[in-house]
Short mmCIF file of C-alpha atoms and ligand atoms in Angstrom, two decimals:
data_model
loop_
_atom_site.label_atom_id
_atom_site.label_comp_id
_atom_site.label_asym_id
_atom_site.label_seq_id
_atom_site.Cartn_x
_atom_site.Cartn_y
_atom_site.Cartn_z
CA UNK R 1 -4.83 5.48 20.07
CA UNK R 2 -4.59 6.42 16.76
CA UNK R 3 -2.69 5.06 13.83
CA UNK R 4 -0.08 8.74 13.92
CA UNK R 5 0.32 7.86 9.86
CA UNK R 6 -3.71 8.32 8.82
CA UNK R 7 -5.74 11.44 8.32
CA UNK R 8 -8.97 10.13 8.57
CA UNK R 9 -10.66 13.25 7.15
CA UNK R 10 -9.24 11.81 4.27
CA UNK R 11 -9.61 8.46 3.49
CA UNK R 12 -11.03 7.78 0.43
CA UNK R 13 -14.41 6.60 0.14
CA UNK R 14 -14.67 4.17 -3.28
CA UNK R 15 -12.26 2.67 -4.78
CA UNK R 16 -11.56 2.17 -8.51
CA UNK R 17 -10.34 -1.61 -9.53
CA UNK R 18 -8.82 -1.99 -12.51
CA UNK R 19 -6.84 -5.66 -14.56
CA UNK R 20 -3.58 -5.22 -14.25
CA UNK R 21 -3.34 -6.18 -17.80
CA UNK R 22 -5.81 -4.67 -19.45
CA UNK R 23 -6.12 -1.92 -17.07
CA UNK R 24 -9.62 -2.30 -17.73
CA UNK R 25 -12.16 -1.61 -14.84
CA UNK R 26 -12.99 -4.55 -13.42
CA UNK R 27 -15.00 -3.25 -9.96
CA UNK R 28 -16.68 -0.53 -8.00
CA UNK R 29 -15.89 -0.74 -5.18
CA UNK R 30 -17.45 1.95 -1.79
CA UNK R 31 -15.07 0.87 0.89
CA UNK R 32 -15.65 0.45 4.96
CA UNK R 33 -14.69 3.28 7.14
CA UNK R 34 -14.64 2.98 10.98
CA UNK R 35 -17.58 2.35 11.97
CA UNK R 36 -18.53 0.11 9.86
CA UNK R 37 -15.25 -2.01 10.79
CA UNK R 38 -16.87 -1.79 14.91
CA UNK R 39 -19.87 -2.94 13.12
CA UNK R 40 -18.57 -6.21 12.63
CA UNK R 41 -16.46 -6.93 15.72
CA UNK R 42 -20.41 -6.23 17.41
CA UNK R 43 -21.29 -8.86 14.73
CA UNK R 44 -18.04 -11.39 15.14
CA UNK R 45 -18.66 -10.26 19.50
CA UNK R 46 -22.17 -11.61 19.29
CA UNK R 47 -21.45 -14.71 16.43
CA UNK R 48 -18.84 -16.08 19.07
CA UNK R 49 -21.02 -17.94 21.41
CA UNK R 50 -22.93 -20.20 19.36
CA UNK R 51 -20.12 -20.96 17.26
CA UNK R 52 -18.16 -21.72 20.37
CA UNK R 53 -21.21 -24.17 21.40
CA UNK R 54 -21.22 -26.15 18.57
CA UNK R 55 -19.77 -29.39 19.39
CA UNK R 56 -16.52 -29.80 17.72
CA UNK R 57 -17.22 -32.65 14.80
CA UNK R 58 -20.35 -30.55 14.14
CA UNK R 59 -18.23 -27.36 13.50
CA UNK R 60 -15.52 -30.08 12.20
CA UNK R 61 -18.21 -30.55 9.78
CA UNK R 62 -19.18 -26.98 9.08
CA UNK R 63 -15.78 -26.68 8.00
CA UNK R 64 -15.37 -29.14 5.39
CA UNK R 65 -18.55 -28.54 3.87
CA UNK R 66 -16.85 -24.90 3.47
CA UNK R 67 -14.27 -26.41 2.64
CA UNK R 68 -15.77 -28.22 -0.13
CA UNK R 69 -18.11 -24.97 -0.72
CA UNK R 70 -14.44 -23.80 -1.95
CA UNK R 71 -13.48 -25.46 -4.21
CA UNK R 72 -16.21 -26.47 -5.98
CA UNK R 73 -16.36 -22.18 -7.32
CA UNK R 74 -12.07 -22.56 -7.36
CA UNK R 75 -12.52 -21.45 -11.30
CA UNK R 76 -14.76 -18.41 -10.54
CA UNK R 77 -12.42 -17.73 -7.67
CA UNK R 78 -9.14 -18.57 -10.10
CA UNK R 79 -11.24 -16.06 -12.55
CA UNK R 80 -12.05 -13.74 -10.06
CA UNK R 81 -7.94 -13.03 -8.27
CA UNK R 82 -6.97 -13.22 -12.00
CA UNK R 83 -8.75 -10.83 -13.13
CA UNK R 84 -7.88 -8.46 -9.69
CA UNK R 85 -4.89 -8.74 -9.02
CA UNK R 86 -2.71 -10.45 -12.57
CA UNK R 87 -1.92 -14.11 -11.21
CA UNK R 88 -1.76 -16.22 -14.13
CA UNK R 89 -4.53 -18.25 -14.13
CA UNK R 90 -2.71 -22.03 -13.54
CA UNK R 91 -1.27 -20.42 -10.19
CA UNK R 92 -4.37 -18.51 -8.91
CA UNK R 93 -6.39 -22.10 -9.75
CA UNK R 94 -3.88 -23.61 -8.03
CA UNK R 95 -4.51 -21.31 -4.94
CA UNK R 96 -7.84 -21.46 -5.15
CA UNK R 97 -8.00 -24.88 -4.51
CA UNK R 98 -5.16 -24.85 -1.83
CA UNK R 99 -7.33 -22.71 0.16
CA UNK R 100 -9.99 -24.77 -0.13
CA UNK R 101 -7.21 -27.72 1.46
CA UNK R 102 -6.39 -25.47 4.18
CA UNK R 103 -10.13 -25.12 5.65
CA UNK R 104 -10.60 -29.13 5.85
CA UNK R 105 -6.65 -29.50 7.54
CA UNK R 106 -8.06 -27.67 9.76
CA UNK R 107 -11.64 -28.60 10.32
CA UNK R 108 -10.19 -32.20 11.03
CA UNK R 109 -7.74 -30.25 13.30
CA UNK R 110 -10.92 -29.30 15.76
CA UNK R 111 -10.74 -32.28 17.56
CA UNK R 112 -6.48 -32.53 17.85
CA UNK R 113 -5.81 -29.69 19.18
CA UNK R 114 -5.48 -31.34 23.47
CA UNK R 115 -4.50 -30.63 26.83
CA UNK R 116 -2.62 -33.22 28.83
CA UNK R 117 -2.46 -33.33 32.33
CA UNK R 118 0.55 -33.12 34.59
CA UNK R 119 1.13 -34.74 37.67
CA UNK R 120 0.86 -33.14 39.86
CA UNK R 121 0.52 -33.16 43.75
CA UNK R 122 -2.57 -33.10 45.98
CA UNK R 123 -5.02 -33.61 42.45
CA UNK R 124 -5.19 -32.98 39.12
CA UNK R 125 -4.00 -30.61 36.51
CA UNK R 126 -5.49 -30.18 33.34
CA UNK R 127 -4.55 -27.01 30.77
CA UNK R 128 -7.48 -26.41 27.82
CA UNK R 129 -7.05 -24.45 24.79
CA UNK R 130 -9.18 -22.08 24.90
CA UNK R 131 -10.32 -19.36 22.51
CA UNK R 132 -9.45 -15.62 22.09
CA UNK R 133 -12.84 -15.13 20.86
CA UNK R 134 -12.59 -12.17 18.04
CA UNK R 135 -10.18 -12.09 16.58
CA UNK R 136 -8.93 -8.95 13.87
CA UNK R 137 -7.90 -10.65 10.81
CA UNK R 138 -5.45 -7.92 7.68
CA UNK R 139 -4.19 -9.84 4.46
CA UNK R 140 -2.34 -8.21 1.87
CA UNK R 141 -2.40 -8.53 -2.17
CA UNK R 142 0.14 -10.71 -2.98
CA UNK R 143 -2.39 -14.01 -2.71
CA UNK R 144 -5.19 -12.56 -1.14
CA UNK R 145 -8.08 -15.89 -1.15
CA UNK R 146 -4.84 -18.26 0.12
CA UNK R 147 -3.73 -15.65 2.43
CA UNK R 148 -7.42 -15.35 3.71
CA UNK R 149 -7.56 -19.35 4.06
CA UNK R 150 -4.21 -19.55 6.27
CA UNK R 151 -6.11 -17.49 8.80
CA UNK R 152 -9.76 -17.80 8.33
CA UNK R 153 -8.96 -21.62 8.83
CA UNK R 154 -6.95 -21.39 11.89
CA UNK R 155 -9.11 -18.92 13.40
CA UNK R 156 -12.61 -20.52 13.31
CA UNK R 157 -10.95 -24.31 13.93
CA UNK R 158 -9.95 -22.36 17.21
CA UNK R 159 -13.38 -21.59 17.84
CA UNK R 160 -12.77 -18.18 17.16
CA UNK R 161 -14.88 -15.78 15.45
CA UNK R 162 -12.87 -13.83 13.13
CA UNK R 163 -13.48 -10.20 11.15
CA UNK R 164 -11.07 -10.07 7.64
CA UNK R 165 -9.64 -6.99 6.40
CA UNK R 166 -8.13 -8.53 3.11
CA UNK R 167 -5.80 -5.46 1.22
CA UNK R 168 -7.83 -3.11 -0.24
CA UNK R 169 -7.29 -3.29 -3.98
CA UNK R 170 -7.30 -6.99 -4.65
CA UNK R 171 -10.60 -8.01 -2.28
CA UNK R 172 -12.49 -9.69 -4.81
CA UNK R 173 -11.71 -13.18 -3.13
CA UNK R 174 -12.43 -12.79 0.44
CA UNK R 175 -15.21 -11.19 -0.37
CA UNK R 176 -16.22 -14.24 -2.19
CA UNK R 177 -15.54 -16.37 0.94
CA UNK R 178 -17.68 -14.20 2.79
CA UNK R 179 -20.87 -15.54 1.31
CA UNK R 180 -19.08 -19.36 0.75
CA UNK R 181 -18.97 -19.70 3.90
CA UNK R 182 -22.60 -18.38 4.30
CA UNK R 183 -24.01 -20.20 1.86
CA UNK R 184 -21.84 -23.65 3.52
CA UNK R 185 -23.77 -23.23 6.53
CA UNK R 186 -21.01 -20.70 8.84
CA UNK R 187 -23.82 -19.36 11.05
CA UNK R 188 -24.05 -15.11 10.45
CA UNK R 189 -21.95 -13.11 12.04
CA UNK R 190 -18.98 -15.77 12.88
CA UNK R 191 -16.59 -14.45 9.50
CA UNK R 192 -16.47 -11.18 8.54
CA UNK R 193 -15.44 -9.25 5.70
CA UNK R 194 -14.95 -5.18 5.28
CA UNK R 195 -13.64 -4.35 2.35
CA UNK R 196 -11.66 -1.10 3.24
CA UNK R 197 -7.99 1.04 3.93
CA UNK R 198 -5.49 -0.73 6.98
CA UNK R 199 -5.22 2.75 8.03
CA UNK R 200 -9.52 2.76 8.51
CA UNK R 201 -10.50 -0.17 8.80
CA UNK R 202 -7.56 -2.70 9.77
CA UNK R 203 -5.97 -0.41 12.83
CA UNK R 204 -9.49 -0.30 14.20
CA UNK R 205 -8.72 -3.80 14.76
CA UNK R 206 -5.43 -2.61 15.85
CA UNK R 207 -7.85 0.12 18.47
CA UNK R 208 -10.76 -2.18 19.22
CA UNK R 209 -10.76 -4.12 22.57
CA UNK R 210 -13.43 -6.86 21.83
CA UNK R 211 -10.38 -7.23 19.18
CA UNK R 212 -8.41 -9.72 21.27
CA UNK R 213 -5.65 -10.72 18.12
CA UNK R 214 -4.31 -9.02 15.27
CA UNK R 215 -3.08 -11.37 12.79
CA UNK R 216 -1.58 -10.04 10.35
CA UNK R 217 0.59 -10.87 6.84
CA UNK R 218 1.37 -7.53 5.40
CA UNK R 219 5.16 -5.67 5.70
CA UNK R 220 7.50 -5.39 7.94
CA UNK R 221 6.61 -1.56 8.46
CA UNK R 222 3.36 -1.41 9.24
CA UNK R 223 3.84 -4.45 11.16
CA UNK R 224 5.95 -3.17 12.74
CA UNK R 225 3.53 -0.45 13.36
CA UNK R 226 0.33 -2.66 14.16
CA UNK R 227 3.16 -4.85 16.67
CA UNK R 228 3.39 -0.93 18.10
CA UNK R 229 -0.51 -0.95 18.63
CA UNK R 230 -1.36 -3.80 20.26
CA UNK R 231 1.13 -3.18 22.59
CA UNK R 232 -0.84 -0.99 24.55
CA UNK R 233 -3.70 -3.49 25.03
CA UNK R 234 -0.93 -6.17 25.08
CA UNK R 235 -3.06 -7.68 22.56
CA UNK R 236 -1.98 -10.58 21.04
CA UNK R 237 -0.31 -9.83 18.14
CA UNK R 238 1.05 -12.55 15.37
CA UNK R 239 3.43 -11.36 12.21
CA UNK R 240 4.28 -12.76 8.49
CA UNK R 241 6.24 -10.03 7.24
CA UNK R 242 8.72 -9.23 4.42
CA UNK R 243 12.11 -10.83 2.93
CA UNK R 244 15.49 -11.58 1.16
CA UNK R 245 15.73 -14.77 0.92
CA UNK R 246 19.19 -16.76 -0.39
CA UNK R 247 18.88 -19.93 -2.76
CA UNK R 248 22.50 -21.30 -1.70
CA UNK R 249 24.10 -23.35 -4.34
CA UNK R 250 27.02 -25.10 -3.86
CA UNK R 251 29.15 -26.82 -7.25
CA UNK R 252 28.26 -29.72 -5.82
CA UNK R 253 24.74 -29.59 -6.52
CA UNK R 254 23.45 -30.64 -9.43
CA UNK R 255 23.76 -26.92 -11.29
CA UNK R 256 21.32 -28.19 -14.35
CA UNK R 257 18.43 -28.71 -11.52
CA UNK R 258 19.01 -25.74 -9.67
CA UNK R 259 19.17 -23.26 -12.56
CA UNK R 260 16.28 -24.86 -14.27
CA UNK R 261 13.85 -24.73 -11.32
CA UNK R 262 15.37 -21.08 -10.12
CA UNK R 263 13.84 -18.67 -11.75
CA UNK R 264 10.76 -20.31 -10.20
CA UNK R 265 11.48 -19.73 -6.69
CA UNK R 266 11.44 -15.80 -7.71
CA UNK R 267 9.94 -14.55 -10.71
CA UNK R 268 6.09 -16.38 -10.23
CA UNK R 269 3.61 -14.26 -8.87
CA UNK R 270 5.99 -10.80 -10.65
CA UNK R 271 8.26 -11.50 -7.23
CA UNK R 272 5.32 -10.61 -5.14
CA UNK R 273 6.23 -13.13 -2.78
CA UNK R 274 7.58 -13.29 0.62
CA UNK R 275 9.20 -16.04 -0.11
CA UNK R 276 10.93 -15.15 -2.78
CA UNK R 277 14.50 -16.58 -3.07
CA UNK R 278 15.85 -13.28 -5.02
CA UNK R 279 18.99 -13.34 -3.42
CA UNK R 280 20.98 -16.50 -5.39
CA UNK R 281 24.32 -17.76 -3.00
CA UNK R 282 26.24 -19.75 -5.84
CA UNK R 283 29.83 -21.54 -5.07
CA UNK R 284 32.30 -19.08 -6.73
CA UNK R 285 34.02 -22.98 -8.87
CA UNK R 286 30.84 -22.91 -10.83
CA UNK R 287 29.30 -19.68 -10.92
CA UNK R 288 29.21 -18.34 -15.14
CA UNK R 289 27.42 -22.10 -15.21
CA UNK R 290 25.10 -21.52 -13.14
CA UNK R 291 24.63 -17.83 -14.46
CA UNK R 292 24.72 -19.29 -18.60
CA UNK R 293 21.57 -22.65 -17.90
CA UNK R 294 19.10 -19.77 -15.38
CA UNK R 295 19.76 -16.86 -17.32
CA UNK R 296 18.11 -19.49 -20.23
CA UNK R 297 15.38 -21.24 -18.51
CA UNK R 298 13.96 -17.35 -17.07
CA UNK R 299 14.13 -17.27 -20.77
CA UNK R 300 11.23 -19.68 -21.35
CA UNK R 301 9.69 -18.01 -18.36
CA UNK R 302 7.02 -17.17 -20.56
CA UNK R 303 5.70 -13.51 -19.33
CA UNK R 304 2.02 -12.13 -20.54
CA UNK R 305 -0.96 -12.56 -20.68
CA UNK R 306 -2.89 -14.09 -17.34
CA UNK R 307 -5.57 -15.69 -19.28
CA UNK R 308 -3.30 -18.15 -20.83
CA UNK R 309 -2.98 -21.43 -19.47
CA UNK R 310 0.64 -21.05 -20.71
CA UNK R 311 2.01 -18.04 -19.39
CA UNK R 312 4.20 -18.22 -16.21
CA UNK R 313 3.96 -14.65 -15.00
CA UNK R 314 1.65 -11.32 -15.40
CA UNK R 315 2.30 -7.93 -14.71
CA UNK R 316 3.00 -6.34 -11.06
CA UNK R 317 -0.42 -5.67 -9.39
CA UNK R 318 -0.95 -2.08 -9.24
CA UNK R 319 0.57 1.08 -11.83
CA UNK R 320 2.01 2.36 -8.18
CA UNK R 321 3.76 -1.12 -8.01
CA UNK R 322 5.44 -1.36 -10.85
CA UNK R 323 6.33 2.36 -9.75
CA UNK R 324 7.95 1.49 -7.00
CA UNK R 325 9.71 -1.75 -8.73
CA UNK R 326 10.96 0.88 -10.87
CA UNK R 327 12.93 2.50 -8.31
CA UNK R 328 14.86 -0.20 -7.04
CA UNK R 329 15.30 -1.22 -11.32
CA UNK R 330 15.98 2.70 -12.95
CA UNK R 331 19.52 2.23 -13.76
CA UNK R 332 20.00 -1.49 -13.15
CA UNK R 333 23.12 -2.61 -14.71
CA UNK R 334 21.49 -5.94 -15.54
CA UNK R 335 23.93 -9.76 -17.39
CA UNK R 336 19.66 -10.02 -18.62
CA UNK R 337 16.26 -8.69 -19.10
CA UNK R 338 12.91 -9.78 -20.38
CA UNK R 339 10.48 -8.26 -22.59
CA UNK R 340 7.04 -7.92 -22.02
CA UNK R 341 3.63 -7.11 -23.84
CA UNK R 342 3.45 -4.15 -25.34
CA UNK R 343 0.51 -2.11 -24.41
CA UNK R 344 -1.53 -1.56 -21.66
CA UNK R 345 -0.60 -2.81 -18.37
CA UNK R 346 1.84 -2.53 -15.26
CA UNK R 347 4.06 -4.94 -16.88
CA UNK R 348 7.93 -4.98 -15.39
CA UNK R 349 10.14 -7.69 -17.47
CA UNK R 350 12.56 -10.21 -15.86
CA UNK R 351 15.52 -9.25 -14.71
CA UNK R 352 18.77 -10.73 -13.46
CA UNK R 353 22.17 -9.08 -11.66
CA UNK R 354 25.28 -9.92 -10.30
CA UNK R 355 26.82 -8.36 -7.18
CA UNK R 356 29.42 -8.92 -4.71
CA UNK R 357 29.02 -6.04 -2.97
CA UNK R 358 26.38 -6.87 -0.16
CA UNK R 359 25.74 -3.93 1.61
CA UNK R 360 24.03 -2.62 -2.40
CA UNK R 361 19.95 -2.34 -1.96
CA UNK R 362 19.50 -5.05 -4.73
CA UNK R 363 21.43 -7.50 -1.84
CA UNK R 364 19.05 -5.68 1.08
CA UNK R 365 15.64 -4.92 0.18
CA UNK R 366 12.12 -6.15 -0.35
CA UNK R 367 11.82 -5.85 -3.72
CA UNK R 368 9.00 -7.49 -4.98
CA UNK R 369 9.07 -7.21 -8.52
CA UNK R 370 10.94 -9.79 -10.59
CA UNK R 371 14.48 -9.06 -10.69
CA UNK R 372 16.93 -11.22 -8.47
CA UNK R 373 20.38 -10.45 -7.62
CA UNK R 374 23.54 -14.08 -8.27
CA UNK R 375 26.06 -13.55 -5.64
CA UNK R 376 29.23 -15.54 -5.64
CA UNK R 377 30.69 -17.27 -1.98
CA UNK R 378 33.69 -19.39 -1.60
CA UNK R 379 32.98 -21.66 0.80
CA UNK R 380 30.74 -22.60 3.02
CA UNK R 381 32.06 -20.61 5.75
CA UNK R 382 31.27 -18.19 3.35
CA UNK R 383 27.64 -19.16 2.43
CA UNK R 384 26.10 -18.50 5.11
CA UNK R 385 28.35 -15.85 6.73
CA UNK R 386 25.92 -13.52 3.14
CA UNK R 387 22.98 -15.71 3.93
CA UNK R 388 22.13 -14.77 7.32
CA UNK R 389 23.96 -10.50 6.52
CA UNK R 390 19.52 -9.69 6.24
CA UNK R 391 17.39 -8.10 8.77
CA UNK R 392 15.16 -10.92 7.17
CA UNK R 393 15.09 -14.89 7.61
CA UNK R 394 11.41 -15.84 5.82
CA UNK R 395 13.03 -18.85 3.83
CA UNK R 396 15.40 -20.60 2.04
CA UNK R 397 16.83 -23.47 -0.30
CA UNK R 398 20.62 -25.51 -0.55
CA UNK R 399 21.61 -27.04 -3.50
CA UNK R 400 24.26 -29.91 -2.62
CA UNK R 401 25.01 -33.30 -3.63
CA UNK R 402 26.90 -33.98 0.22
CA UNK R 403 23.57 -35.31 2.50
CA UNK R 404 25.94 -33.90 5.95
CA UNK R 405 26.44 -30.18 4.39
CA UNK R 406 22.93 -29.99 3.84
CA UNK R 407 22.08 -30.49 6.99
CA UNK R 408 24.45 -28.26 9.05
CA UNK R 409 23.75 -24.85 6.33
CA UNK R 410 20.10 -25.45 6.58
CA UNK R 411 20.06 -25.89 10.58
CA UNK R 412 23.21 -22.09 10.64
CA UNK R 413 20.51 -20.13 8.32
CA UNK R 414 18.44 -17.39 9.76
CA UNK R 415 15.20 -18.32 8.43
CA UNK R 416 12.10 -20.34 10.05
CA UNK R 417 10.98 -22.27 5.82
CA UNK R 418 13.53 -24.05 3.81
CA UNK R 419 14.03 -26.15 1.63
CA UNK R 420 17.26 -28.81 -0.28
CA UNK R 421 17.03 -29.64 -3.49
CA UNK R 422 13.87 -27.54 -3.78
CA UNK R 423 12.46 -24.28 -3.39
CA UNK R 424 9.35 -25.45 -1.39
CA UNK R 425 7.89 -23.32 0.69
CA UNK R 426 4.61 -24.15 2.09
CA UNK R 427 2.18 -26.97 3.14
CA UNK R 428 -0.66 -26.04 5.23
CA UNK R 429 0.19 -29.44 7.36
CA UNK R 430 4.58 -27.64 8.62
CA UNK R 431 4.73 -24.78 10.33
CA UNK R 432 5.82 -21.77 7.74
CA UNK R 433 6.80 -18.50 9.63
CA UNK R 434 9.99 -16.21 9.61
CA UNK R 435 13.40 -15.33 11.97
CA UNK R 436 14.28 -11.96 12.74
CA UNK R 437 11.96 -8.79 10.93
CA UNK R 438 10.35 -11.32 8.90
CA UNK R 439 7.32 -11.91 11.61
CA UNK R 440 6.62 -13.26 14.85
CA UNK R 441 4.09 -16.44 15.28
CA UNK R 442 3.29 -19.52 12.82
CA UNK R 443 1.22 -19.79 10.30
CA UNK R 444 -0.27 -23.67 9.23
CA UNK R 445 0.38 -27.21 11.42
CA UNK R 446 -0.99 -27.94 14.95
CA UNK R 447 1.33 -24.77 15.56
CA UNK R 448 -0.39 -22.53 14.78
CA UNK R 449 -3.47 -23.29 17.07
CA UNK R 450 -1.86 -22.35 19.67
CA UNK R 451 -1.39 -18.88 18.05
CA UNK R 452 -5.65 -18.58 18.10
CA UNK R 453 -6.20 -19.62 21.61
CA UNK R 454 -5.09 -19.31 25.35
CA UNK R 455 -4.01 -22.26 27.59
CA UNK R 456 -6.14 -21.97 30.69
CA UNK R 457 -4.74 -24.29 32.93
CA UNK R 458 -7.07 -25.61 36.06
CA UNK R 459 -6.00 -27.23 39.18
CA UNK R 460 -8.60 -29.14 41.65
CA UNK R 461 -7.80 -30.53 44.07
CA UNK R 462 -8.87 -34.46 44.98
CA UNK R 463 -7.64 -34.99 49.13
CA UNK R 464 -4.57 -36.39 49.73
P1 NAP G 501 1.69 -3.55 3.78
O1 NAP G 501 1.59 -2.43 2.79
O2 NAP G 501 1.90 -3.99 4.93
O3 NAP G 501 -0.71 -3.95 3.43
C1 NAP G 501 -0.75 -5.77 4.32
C2 NAP G 501 -2.77 -5.40 4.49
O4 NAP G 501 -1.95 -4.56 6.14
C3 NAP G 501 -2.57 -4.82 3.96
O5 NAP G 501 -3.97 -5.18 4.14
C4 NAP G 501 -2.87 -3.38 3.87
O6 NAP G 501 -3.96 -2.41 3.68
C5 NAP G 501 -3.02 -3.52 6.18
N1 NAP G 501 -2.63 -1.79 6.54
C6 NAP G 501 -1.53 -1.33 5.29
N2 NAP G 501 -1.24 -0.03 6.56
C7 NAP G 501 -2.60 -0.85 8.10
C8 NAP G 501 -2.04 0.34 8.98
N3 NAP G 501 -1.89 1.46 9.71
N4 NAP G 501 -3.13 -0.79 10.27
C9 NAP G 501 -3.48 -1.34 9.87
N5 NAP G 501 -3.79 -2.56 8.20
C10 NAP G 501 -3.46 -1.98 7.82
O7 NAP G 501 1.59 -4.83 2.64
P2 NAP G 501 1.32 -5.74 1.49
O8 NAP G 501 1.73 -4.45 0.64
O9 NAP G 501 0.05 -5.43 0.89
O10 NAP G 501 2.31 -6.44 0.47
C11 NAP G 501 3.26 -6.86 0.56
C12 NAP G 501 3.89 -7.41 1.88
O11 NAP G 501 3.50 -8.10 2.31
C13 NAP G 501 5.14 -8.26 1.47
O12 NAP G 501 6.50 -7.25 1.91
C14 NAP G 501 5.72 -9.61 1.63
O13 NAP G 501 6.78 -9.85 1.64
C15 NAP G 501 4.45 -9.62 2.70
N6 NAP G 501 4.33 -11.25 2.69
C16 NAP G 501 4.23 -11.70 4.31
C17 NAP G 501 3.55 -13.27 3.68
C18 NAP G 501 4.72 -14.21 4.40
O14 NAP G 501 3.76 -14.71 5.14
N7 NAP G 501 4.98 -13.68 4.97
C19 NAP G 501 3.24 -12.64 2.76
C20 NAP G 501 2.06 -12.87 2.03
C21 NAP G 501 3.09 -11.00 1.94
P3 NAP G 501 -3.97 -1.49 2.68
O15 NAP G 501 -5.20 -2.61 1.93
O16 NAP G 501 -4.43 0.36 2.91
O17 NAP G 501 -2.52 -1.64 2.12
MG1 MG G 502 -0.10 -1.67 1.33
#
């Protein structure tokens, strides 16, 4: 089934990667074709039986060695990420080390994803989690090495072999992961990294019958097309998509703490974060006080050279993405607009706006840039109503000093990943994912292994 949006005859054959902070050329690459994708799928299929046959403890040992190799190259991976996508060095170093931790976690999970025995009449009944075979992994440009690790870890731990297509504008760390896997002793063909465009290579994972599952992280628009494409073969699909998450601040919260944490929750990674708490809902009685502190904290959110250890926010990823974000922010009335460095680079300032009209684009659309909207609410019911008035439901925060209220509100929120008196979203040992159009399935924890395996039930008659 051809991707209806694709004209393969005009697919680009090379890509020039530019440092988003300097616009200097970082690398020029030849892009993979459908034929290259098919060859990688073939290599993955050939490696499958061998990988499955490795004893669980030995597979775990190989994956631990892979994790250690990633950690040993964390500085190199961080430098590549920063040069390729503009992420501040502090964050890219954290991401590279976190990628190693993720692989470690799933190495440890291999012999703990157990089946069960079920009491039945006339025999013994048991379940097995069987690998799917070849899985297709498609990852976005905003957290390249981290997103790749989130999918490689459970895919390989569950006994699958993988083809990985990173976003072709930020492929460098994923390409390096493929090399490091081989260096660590992961057998040839188990992890195959194919750098090409989505319609050319990613869509091949959807079409190709050998690929038994597509695990996708990216935009909701592309996710919907992938889900529809997978329907043709009833192909397994998991989706981690966009968000427009709410950061809800009640009057009984520690307002200074909530306001001090709010900039990081939306401007980190220049707002190019699916979990960004880009809607800040504040109870009316503390609205002005919170806003004043939020603006003050945002002034200290240092924007500039991503290679400097003091930088909190770098540029946007590409000139194209900057133009996309500007379509949302041109003419936007703000209560605060920050500064950006002069000279080259794809810089967008931090912007804070307020709104009482929740139908406005700034309250509804995922901008994926450093833009927050602060929205007043009256009471608990009003906060929940505004929070849930969204097509998305990925993450969210509740700030309150009242424990009962915290529990009432988090239970009522239509979102998959919530924090109280904190904006943290992600831990590899806890499930991560979204409600509604923010996705399907979960990443992380033992739960994700169910999405990378088929559940097989076996009954053995033993006589009565
Ligand atoms: P995107 O445009 O949807 O692309 C994501 C990936 O899909 C890229 O590798 C892309 O390749 C590929 N792709 C594009 N069209 C395709 C097609 N027709 N068939 C198969 N693959 C295709 O998203 P993005 O702009 O890279 O990333 C930003 C989005 O990701 C945001 O919406 C963000 O919220 C979401 N995100 C979600 C999570 C989460 O866990 N929920 C995490 C991070 C990001 P190309 O390189 O050719 O574009
Ligand atoms: Mg894209």
